[in-house]
Short mmCIF file of N, CA and C and ligand atoms in Angstrom, two decimals:
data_model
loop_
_atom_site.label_atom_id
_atom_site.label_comp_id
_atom_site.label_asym_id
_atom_site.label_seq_id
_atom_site.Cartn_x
_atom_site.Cartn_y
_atom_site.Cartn_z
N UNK A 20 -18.63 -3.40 -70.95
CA UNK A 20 -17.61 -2.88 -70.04
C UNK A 20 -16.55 -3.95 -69.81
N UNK A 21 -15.21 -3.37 -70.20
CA UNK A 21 -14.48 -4.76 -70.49
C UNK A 21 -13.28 -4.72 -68.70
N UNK A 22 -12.90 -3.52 -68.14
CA UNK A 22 -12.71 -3.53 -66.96
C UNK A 22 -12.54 -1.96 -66.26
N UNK A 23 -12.28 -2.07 -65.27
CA UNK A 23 -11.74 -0.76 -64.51
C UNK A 23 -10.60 -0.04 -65.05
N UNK A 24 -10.64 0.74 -65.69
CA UNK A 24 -9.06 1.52 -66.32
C UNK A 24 -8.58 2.38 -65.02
N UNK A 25 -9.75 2.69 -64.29
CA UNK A 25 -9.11 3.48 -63.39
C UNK A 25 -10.08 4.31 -62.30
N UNK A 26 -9.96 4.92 -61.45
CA UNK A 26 -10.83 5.23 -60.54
C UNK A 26 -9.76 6.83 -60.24
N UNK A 27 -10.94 7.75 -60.41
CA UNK A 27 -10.61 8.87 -60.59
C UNK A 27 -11.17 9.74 -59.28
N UNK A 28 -9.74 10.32 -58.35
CA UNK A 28 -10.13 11.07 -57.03
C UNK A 28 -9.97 12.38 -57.22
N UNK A 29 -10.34 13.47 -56.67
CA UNK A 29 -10.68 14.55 -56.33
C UNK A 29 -9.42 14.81 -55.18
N UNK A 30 -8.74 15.62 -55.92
CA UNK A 30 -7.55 16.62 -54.94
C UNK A 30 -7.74 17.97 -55.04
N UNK A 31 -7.49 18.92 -53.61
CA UNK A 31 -6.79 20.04 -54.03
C UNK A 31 -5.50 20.31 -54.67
N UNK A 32 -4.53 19.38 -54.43
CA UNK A 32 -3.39 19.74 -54.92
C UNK A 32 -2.84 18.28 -55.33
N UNK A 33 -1.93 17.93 -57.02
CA UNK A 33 -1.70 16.79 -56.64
C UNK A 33 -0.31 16.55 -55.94
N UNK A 34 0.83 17.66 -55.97
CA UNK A 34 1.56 17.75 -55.71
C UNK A 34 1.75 17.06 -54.03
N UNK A 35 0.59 17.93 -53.01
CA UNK A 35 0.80 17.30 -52.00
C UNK A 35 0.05 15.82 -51.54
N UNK A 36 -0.83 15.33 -52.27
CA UNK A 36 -1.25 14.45 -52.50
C UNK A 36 -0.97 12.96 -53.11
N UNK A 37 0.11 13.65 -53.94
CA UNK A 37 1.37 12.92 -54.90
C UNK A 37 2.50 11.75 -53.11
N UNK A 38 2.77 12.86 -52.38
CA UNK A 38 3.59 12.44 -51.13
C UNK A 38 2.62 11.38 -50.69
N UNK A 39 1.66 11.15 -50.21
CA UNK A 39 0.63 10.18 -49.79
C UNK A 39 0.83 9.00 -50.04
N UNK A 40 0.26 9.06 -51.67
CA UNK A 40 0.45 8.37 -51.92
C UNK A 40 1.86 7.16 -53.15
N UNK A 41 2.55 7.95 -53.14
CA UNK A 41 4.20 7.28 -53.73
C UNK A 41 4.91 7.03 -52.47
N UNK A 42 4.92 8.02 -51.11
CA UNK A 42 5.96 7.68 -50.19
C UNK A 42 5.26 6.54 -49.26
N UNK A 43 3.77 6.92 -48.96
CA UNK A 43 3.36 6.40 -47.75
C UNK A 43 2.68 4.92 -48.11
N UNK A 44 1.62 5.29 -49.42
CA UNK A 44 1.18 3.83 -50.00
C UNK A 44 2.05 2.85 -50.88
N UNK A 45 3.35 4.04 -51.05
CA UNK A 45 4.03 3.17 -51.40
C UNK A 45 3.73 2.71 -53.38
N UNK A 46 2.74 3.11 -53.90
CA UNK A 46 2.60 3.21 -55.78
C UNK A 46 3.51 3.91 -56.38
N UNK A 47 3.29 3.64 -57.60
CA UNK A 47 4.12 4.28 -58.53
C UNK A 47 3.43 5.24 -59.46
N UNK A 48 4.05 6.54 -59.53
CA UNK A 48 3.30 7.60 -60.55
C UNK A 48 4.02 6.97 -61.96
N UNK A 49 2.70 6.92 -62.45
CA UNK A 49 3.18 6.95 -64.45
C UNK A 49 3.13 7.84 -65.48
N UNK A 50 2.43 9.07 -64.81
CA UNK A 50 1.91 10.12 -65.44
C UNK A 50 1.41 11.36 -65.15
N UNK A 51 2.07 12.48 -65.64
CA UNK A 51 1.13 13.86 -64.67
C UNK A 51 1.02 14.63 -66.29
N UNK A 52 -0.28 15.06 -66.54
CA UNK A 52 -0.54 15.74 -67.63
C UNK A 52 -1.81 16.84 -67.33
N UNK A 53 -1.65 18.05 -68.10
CA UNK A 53 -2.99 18.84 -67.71
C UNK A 53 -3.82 18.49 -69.03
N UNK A 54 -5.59 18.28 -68.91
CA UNK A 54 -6.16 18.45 -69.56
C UNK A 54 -7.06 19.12 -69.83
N UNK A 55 -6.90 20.22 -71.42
CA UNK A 55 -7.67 21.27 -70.88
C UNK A 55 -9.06 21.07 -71.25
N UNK A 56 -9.33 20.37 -71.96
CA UNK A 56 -11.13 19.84 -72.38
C UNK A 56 -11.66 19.94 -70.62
N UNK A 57 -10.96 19.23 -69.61
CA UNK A 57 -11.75 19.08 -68.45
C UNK A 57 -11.35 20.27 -67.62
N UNK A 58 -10.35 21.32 -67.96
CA UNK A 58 -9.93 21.99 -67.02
C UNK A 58 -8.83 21.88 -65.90
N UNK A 59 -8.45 20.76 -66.17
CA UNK A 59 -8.00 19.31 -64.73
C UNK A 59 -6.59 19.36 -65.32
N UNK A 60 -5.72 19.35 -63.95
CA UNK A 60 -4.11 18.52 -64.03
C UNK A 60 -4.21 17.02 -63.45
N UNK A 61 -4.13 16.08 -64.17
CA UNK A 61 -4.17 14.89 -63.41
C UNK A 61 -2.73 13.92 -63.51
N UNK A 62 -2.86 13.21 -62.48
CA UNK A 62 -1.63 12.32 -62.28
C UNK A 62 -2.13 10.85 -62.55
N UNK A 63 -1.87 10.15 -63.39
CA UNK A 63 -2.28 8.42 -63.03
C UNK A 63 -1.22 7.57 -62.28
N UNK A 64 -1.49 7.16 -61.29
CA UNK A 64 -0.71 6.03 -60.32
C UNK A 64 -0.94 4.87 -60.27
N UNK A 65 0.16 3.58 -60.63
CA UNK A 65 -0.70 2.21 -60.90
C UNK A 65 -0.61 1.84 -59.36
N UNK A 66 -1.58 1.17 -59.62
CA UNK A 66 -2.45 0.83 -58.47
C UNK A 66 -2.90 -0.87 -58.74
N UNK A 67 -1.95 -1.54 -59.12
CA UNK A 67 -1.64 -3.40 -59.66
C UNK A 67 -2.57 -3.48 -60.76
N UNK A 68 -4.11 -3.70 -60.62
CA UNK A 68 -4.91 -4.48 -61.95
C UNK A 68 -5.93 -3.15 -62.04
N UNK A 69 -5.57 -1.98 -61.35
CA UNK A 69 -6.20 -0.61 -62.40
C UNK A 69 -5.30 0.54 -61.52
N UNK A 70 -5.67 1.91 -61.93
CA UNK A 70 -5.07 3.29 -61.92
C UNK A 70 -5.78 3.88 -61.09
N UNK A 71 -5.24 4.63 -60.77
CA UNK A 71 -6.20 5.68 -59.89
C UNK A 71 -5.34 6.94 -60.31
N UNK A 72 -6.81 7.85 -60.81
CA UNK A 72 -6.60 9.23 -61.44
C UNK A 72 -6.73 10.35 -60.96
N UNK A 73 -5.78 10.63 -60.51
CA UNK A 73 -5.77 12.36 -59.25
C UNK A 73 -5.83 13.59 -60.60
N UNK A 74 -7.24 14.38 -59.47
CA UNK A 74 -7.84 14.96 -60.54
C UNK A 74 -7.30 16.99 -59.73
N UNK A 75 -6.53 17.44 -60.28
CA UNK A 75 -6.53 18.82 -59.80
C UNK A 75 -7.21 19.86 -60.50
N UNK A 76 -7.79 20.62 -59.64
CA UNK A 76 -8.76 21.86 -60.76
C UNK A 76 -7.78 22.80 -61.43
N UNK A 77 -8.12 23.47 -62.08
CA UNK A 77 -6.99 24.57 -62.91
C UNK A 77 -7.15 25.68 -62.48
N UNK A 78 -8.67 25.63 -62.48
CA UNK A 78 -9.24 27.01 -61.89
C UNK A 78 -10.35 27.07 -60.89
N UNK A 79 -10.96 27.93 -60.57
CA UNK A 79 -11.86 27.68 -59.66
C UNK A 79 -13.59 27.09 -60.08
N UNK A 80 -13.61 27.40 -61.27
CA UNK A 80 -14.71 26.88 -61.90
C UNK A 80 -14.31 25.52 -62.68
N UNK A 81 -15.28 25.13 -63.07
CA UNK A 81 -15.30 23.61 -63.55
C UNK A 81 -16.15 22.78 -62.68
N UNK A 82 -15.95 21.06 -62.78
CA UNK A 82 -16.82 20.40 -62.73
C UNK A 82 -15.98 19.88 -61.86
N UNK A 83 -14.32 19.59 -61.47
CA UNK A 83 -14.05 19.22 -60.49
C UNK A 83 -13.57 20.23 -59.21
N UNK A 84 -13.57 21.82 -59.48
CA UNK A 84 -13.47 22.51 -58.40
C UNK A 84 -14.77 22.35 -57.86
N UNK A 85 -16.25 22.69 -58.73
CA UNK A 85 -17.27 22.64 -58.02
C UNK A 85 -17.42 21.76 -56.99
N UNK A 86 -16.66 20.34 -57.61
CA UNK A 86 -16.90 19.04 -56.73
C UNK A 86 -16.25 19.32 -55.62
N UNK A 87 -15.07 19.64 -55.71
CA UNK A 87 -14.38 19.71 -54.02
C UNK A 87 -15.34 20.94 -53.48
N UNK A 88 -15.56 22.10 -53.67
CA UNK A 88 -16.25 23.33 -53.00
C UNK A 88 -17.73 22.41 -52.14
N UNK A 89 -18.26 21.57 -53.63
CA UNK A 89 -19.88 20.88 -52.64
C UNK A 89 -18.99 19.62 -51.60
N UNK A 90 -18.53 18.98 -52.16
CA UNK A 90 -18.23 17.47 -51.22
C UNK A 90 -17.23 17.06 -50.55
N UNK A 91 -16.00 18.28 -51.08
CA UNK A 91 -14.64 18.27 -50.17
C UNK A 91 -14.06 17.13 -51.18
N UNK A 92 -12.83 17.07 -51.44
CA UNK A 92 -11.49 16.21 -51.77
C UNK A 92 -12.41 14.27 -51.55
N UNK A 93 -11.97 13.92 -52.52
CA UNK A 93 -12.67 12.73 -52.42
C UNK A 93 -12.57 11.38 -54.11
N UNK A 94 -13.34 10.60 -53.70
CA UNK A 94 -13.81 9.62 -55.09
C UNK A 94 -14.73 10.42 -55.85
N UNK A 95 -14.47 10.50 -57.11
CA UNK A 95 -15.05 11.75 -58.05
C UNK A 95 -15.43 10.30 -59.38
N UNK A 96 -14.71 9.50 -59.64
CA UNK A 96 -15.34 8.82 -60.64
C UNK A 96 -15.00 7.35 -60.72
N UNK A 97 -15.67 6.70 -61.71
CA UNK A 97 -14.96 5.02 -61.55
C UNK A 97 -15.12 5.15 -63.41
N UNK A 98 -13.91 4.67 -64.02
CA UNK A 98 -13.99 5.02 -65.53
C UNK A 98 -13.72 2.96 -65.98
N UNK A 99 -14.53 2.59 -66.65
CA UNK A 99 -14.44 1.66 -67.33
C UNK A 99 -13.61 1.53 -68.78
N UNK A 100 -12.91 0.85 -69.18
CA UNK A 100 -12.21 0.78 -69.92
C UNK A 100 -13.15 0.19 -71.48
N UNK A 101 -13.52 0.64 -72.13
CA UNK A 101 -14.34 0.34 -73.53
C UNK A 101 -13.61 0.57 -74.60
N UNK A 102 -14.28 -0.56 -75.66
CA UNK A 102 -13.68 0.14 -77.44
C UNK A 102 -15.06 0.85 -77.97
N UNK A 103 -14.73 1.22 -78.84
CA UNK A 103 -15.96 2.03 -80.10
C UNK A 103 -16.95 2.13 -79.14
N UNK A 104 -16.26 3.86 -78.53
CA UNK A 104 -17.28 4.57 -77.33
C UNK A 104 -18.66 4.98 -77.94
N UNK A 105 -18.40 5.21 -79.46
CA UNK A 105 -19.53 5.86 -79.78
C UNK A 105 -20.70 5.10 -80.07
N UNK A 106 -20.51 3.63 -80.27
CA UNK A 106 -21.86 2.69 -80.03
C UNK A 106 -22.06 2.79 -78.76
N UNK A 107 -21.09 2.46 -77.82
CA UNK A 107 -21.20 1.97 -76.06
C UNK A 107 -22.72 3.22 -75.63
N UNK A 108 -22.12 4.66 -76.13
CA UNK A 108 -23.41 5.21 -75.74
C UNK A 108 -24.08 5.39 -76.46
N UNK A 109 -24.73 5.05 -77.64
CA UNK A 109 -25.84 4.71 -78.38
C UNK A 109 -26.52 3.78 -77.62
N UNK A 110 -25.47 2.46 -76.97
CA UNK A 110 -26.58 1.12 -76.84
C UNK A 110 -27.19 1.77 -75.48
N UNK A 111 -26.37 2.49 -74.38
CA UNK A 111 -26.70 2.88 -72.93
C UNK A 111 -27.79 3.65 -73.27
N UNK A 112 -27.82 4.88 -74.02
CA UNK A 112 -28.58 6.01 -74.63
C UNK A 112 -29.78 5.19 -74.81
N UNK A 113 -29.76 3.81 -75.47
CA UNK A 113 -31.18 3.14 -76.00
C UNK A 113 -31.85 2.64 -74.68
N UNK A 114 -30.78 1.83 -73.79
CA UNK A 114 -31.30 1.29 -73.06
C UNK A 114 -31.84 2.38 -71.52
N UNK A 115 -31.55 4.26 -71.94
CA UNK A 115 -32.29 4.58 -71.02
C UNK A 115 -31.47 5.07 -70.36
N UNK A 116 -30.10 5.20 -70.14
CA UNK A 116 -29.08 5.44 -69.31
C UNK A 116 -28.79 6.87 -69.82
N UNK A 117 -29.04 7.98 -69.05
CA UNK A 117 -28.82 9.46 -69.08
C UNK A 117 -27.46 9.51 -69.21
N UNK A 118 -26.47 9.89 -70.25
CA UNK A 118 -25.56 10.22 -70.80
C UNK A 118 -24.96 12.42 -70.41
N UNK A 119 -23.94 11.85 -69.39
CA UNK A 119 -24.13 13.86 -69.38
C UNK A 119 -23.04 13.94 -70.56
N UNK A 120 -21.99 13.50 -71.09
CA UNK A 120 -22.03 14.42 -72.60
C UNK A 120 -22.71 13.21 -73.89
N UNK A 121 -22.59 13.98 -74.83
CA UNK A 121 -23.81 13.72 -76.00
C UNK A 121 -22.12 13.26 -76.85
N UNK A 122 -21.55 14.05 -76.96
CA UNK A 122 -19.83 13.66 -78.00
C UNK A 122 -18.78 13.02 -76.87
N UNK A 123 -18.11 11.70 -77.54
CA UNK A 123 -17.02 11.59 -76.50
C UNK A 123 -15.96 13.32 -76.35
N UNK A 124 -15.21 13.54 -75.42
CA UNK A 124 -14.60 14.84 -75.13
C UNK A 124 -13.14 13.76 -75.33
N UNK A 125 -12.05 14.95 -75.63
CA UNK A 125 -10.75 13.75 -75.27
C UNK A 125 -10.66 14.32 -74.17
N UNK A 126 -9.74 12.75 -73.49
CA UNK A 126 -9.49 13.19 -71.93
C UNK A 126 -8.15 12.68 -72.11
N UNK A 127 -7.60 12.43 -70.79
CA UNK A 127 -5.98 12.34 -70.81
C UNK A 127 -5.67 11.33 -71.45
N UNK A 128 -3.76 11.44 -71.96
CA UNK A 128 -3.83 10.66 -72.48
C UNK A 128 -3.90 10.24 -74.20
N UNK A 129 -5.47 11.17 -74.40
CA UNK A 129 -5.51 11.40 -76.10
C UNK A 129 -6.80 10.35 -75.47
N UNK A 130 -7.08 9.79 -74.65
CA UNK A 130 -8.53 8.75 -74.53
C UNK A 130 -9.43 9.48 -74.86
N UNK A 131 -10.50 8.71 -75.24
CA UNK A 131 -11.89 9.24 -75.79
C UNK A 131 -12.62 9.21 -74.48
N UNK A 132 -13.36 10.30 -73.86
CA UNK A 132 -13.97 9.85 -72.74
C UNK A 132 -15.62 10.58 -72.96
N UNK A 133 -16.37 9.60 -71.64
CA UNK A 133 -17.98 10.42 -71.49
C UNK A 133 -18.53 9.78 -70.59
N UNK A 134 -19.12 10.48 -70.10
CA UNK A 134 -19.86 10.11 -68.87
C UNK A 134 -21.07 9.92 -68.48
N UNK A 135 -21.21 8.72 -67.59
CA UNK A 135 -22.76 8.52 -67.55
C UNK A 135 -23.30 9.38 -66.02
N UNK A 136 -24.38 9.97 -65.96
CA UNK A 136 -25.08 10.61 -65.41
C UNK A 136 -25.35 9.47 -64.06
N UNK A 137 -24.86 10.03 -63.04
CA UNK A 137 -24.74 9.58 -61.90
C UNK A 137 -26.59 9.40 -60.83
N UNK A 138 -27.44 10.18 -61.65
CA UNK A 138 -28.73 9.60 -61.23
C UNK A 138 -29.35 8.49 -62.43
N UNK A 139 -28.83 8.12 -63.44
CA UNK A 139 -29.09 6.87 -64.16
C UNK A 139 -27.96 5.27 -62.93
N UNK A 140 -26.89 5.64 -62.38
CA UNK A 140 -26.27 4.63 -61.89
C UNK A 140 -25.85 4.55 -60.48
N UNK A 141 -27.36 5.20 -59.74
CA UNK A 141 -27.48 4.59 -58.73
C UNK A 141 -26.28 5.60 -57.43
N UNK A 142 -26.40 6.85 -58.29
CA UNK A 142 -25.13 7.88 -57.55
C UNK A 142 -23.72 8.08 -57.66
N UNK A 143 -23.68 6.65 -58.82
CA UNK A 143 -22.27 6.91 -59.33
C UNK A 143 -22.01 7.37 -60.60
N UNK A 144 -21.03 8.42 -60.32
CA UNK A 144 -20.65 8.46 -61.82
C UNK A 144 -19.71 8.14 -62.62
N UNK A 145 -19.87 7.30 -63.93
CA UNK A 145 -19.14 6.59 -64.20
C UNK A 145 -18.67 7.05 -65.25
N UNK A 146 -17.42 6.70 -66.01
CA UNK A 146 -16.87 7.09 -66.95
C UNK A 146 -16.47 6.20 -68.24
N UNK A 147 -16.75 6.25 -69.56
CA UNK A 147 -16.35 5.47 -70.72
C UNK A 147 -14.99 6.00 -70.94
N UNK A 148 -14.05 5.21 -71.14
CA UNK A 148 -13.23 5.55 -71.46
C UNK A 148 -12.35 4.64 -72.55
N UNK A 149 -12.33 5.14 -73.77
CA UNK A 149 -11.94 4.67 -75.31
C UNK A 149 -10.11 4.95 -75.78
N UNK A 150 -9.28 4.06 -75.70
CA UNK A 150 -7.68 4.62 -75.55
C UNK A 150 -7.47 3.64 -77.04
N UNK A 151 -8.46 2.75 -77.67
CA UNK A 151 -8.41 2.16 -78.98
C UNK A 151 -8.80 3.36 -80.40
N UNK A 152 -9.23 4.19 -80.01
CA UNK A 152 -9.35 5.50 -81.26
C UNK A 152 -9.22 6.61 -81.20
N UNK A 153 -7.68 6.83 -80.44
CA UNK A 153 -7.54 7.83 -79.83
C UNK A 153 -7.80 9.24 -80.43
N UNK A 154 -8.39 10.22 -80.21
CA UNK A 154 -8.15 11.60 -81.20
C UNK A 154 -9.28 11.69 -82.39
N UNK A 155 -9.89 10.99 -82.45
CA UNK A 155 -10.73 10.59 -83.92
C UNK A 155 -11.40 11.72 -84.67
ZN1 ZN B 18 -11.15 9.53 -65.41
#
């Protein structure tokens, strides 16, 4: 794990969420793209030495509407920045670490992403995220 690429929150909307944080915290948006592998419209905002990734649902199903419906608007992920994702979870996979997808998915961006299973890390769930082979 070479650092934090970004830390990924849970919005209903990013639009009004967008005001928060550009007027009030004062960041800068770099990016608003929908992705449909996750279902999700997300915005990335730099945030100095990582991003923070506002995650909007598309629809009412998925993995981040479910999340707001169980836990309400919130911290939804912490994504580490990796190369050659597809060893990273071979070596995790060996060493025991429950992997919830089996193929990186692309995520925004064109990044290679996958996620580790949040009862292997202690309640968090964390994210690989590969922007060195993009699309592969
Ligand atoms: Zn993410």
């Amino acid at each position: 794990m070479k650092k934090v690429d970004h830390i990924g929150i849970a919005v209903k909307s990013i639009d009004t969420a967008l005001d928060y944080y550009i007027h009030t915290l004062g960041l800068e948006l770099l990016a608003i793209e929908e992705v449909a592998s996750q279902n999700v419209k997300v915005a990335f905002i730099d945030a100095g030495n990582t991003k923070i990734e506002l995650l909007e649902p598309l629809s009412d199903n998925g993995a981040i509407a479910n999340f707001i419906t169980k836990r309400g608007e919130g911290v939804h992920h912490i994504a580490f920045g990796v190369t050659d994702i597809r060893s990273r979870m071979v070596e995790l996979h060996e060493l025991g670490v429950h992997l919830v997808d089996k193929q990186p998915k692309i995520g925004a961006g064109g990044a290679q992403v996958a996620f580790l299973h949040p009862k292997s890390s202690f309640g968090v769930l964390f994210e690989l995220c590969d922007k060195s082979s993009k699309g592969e």
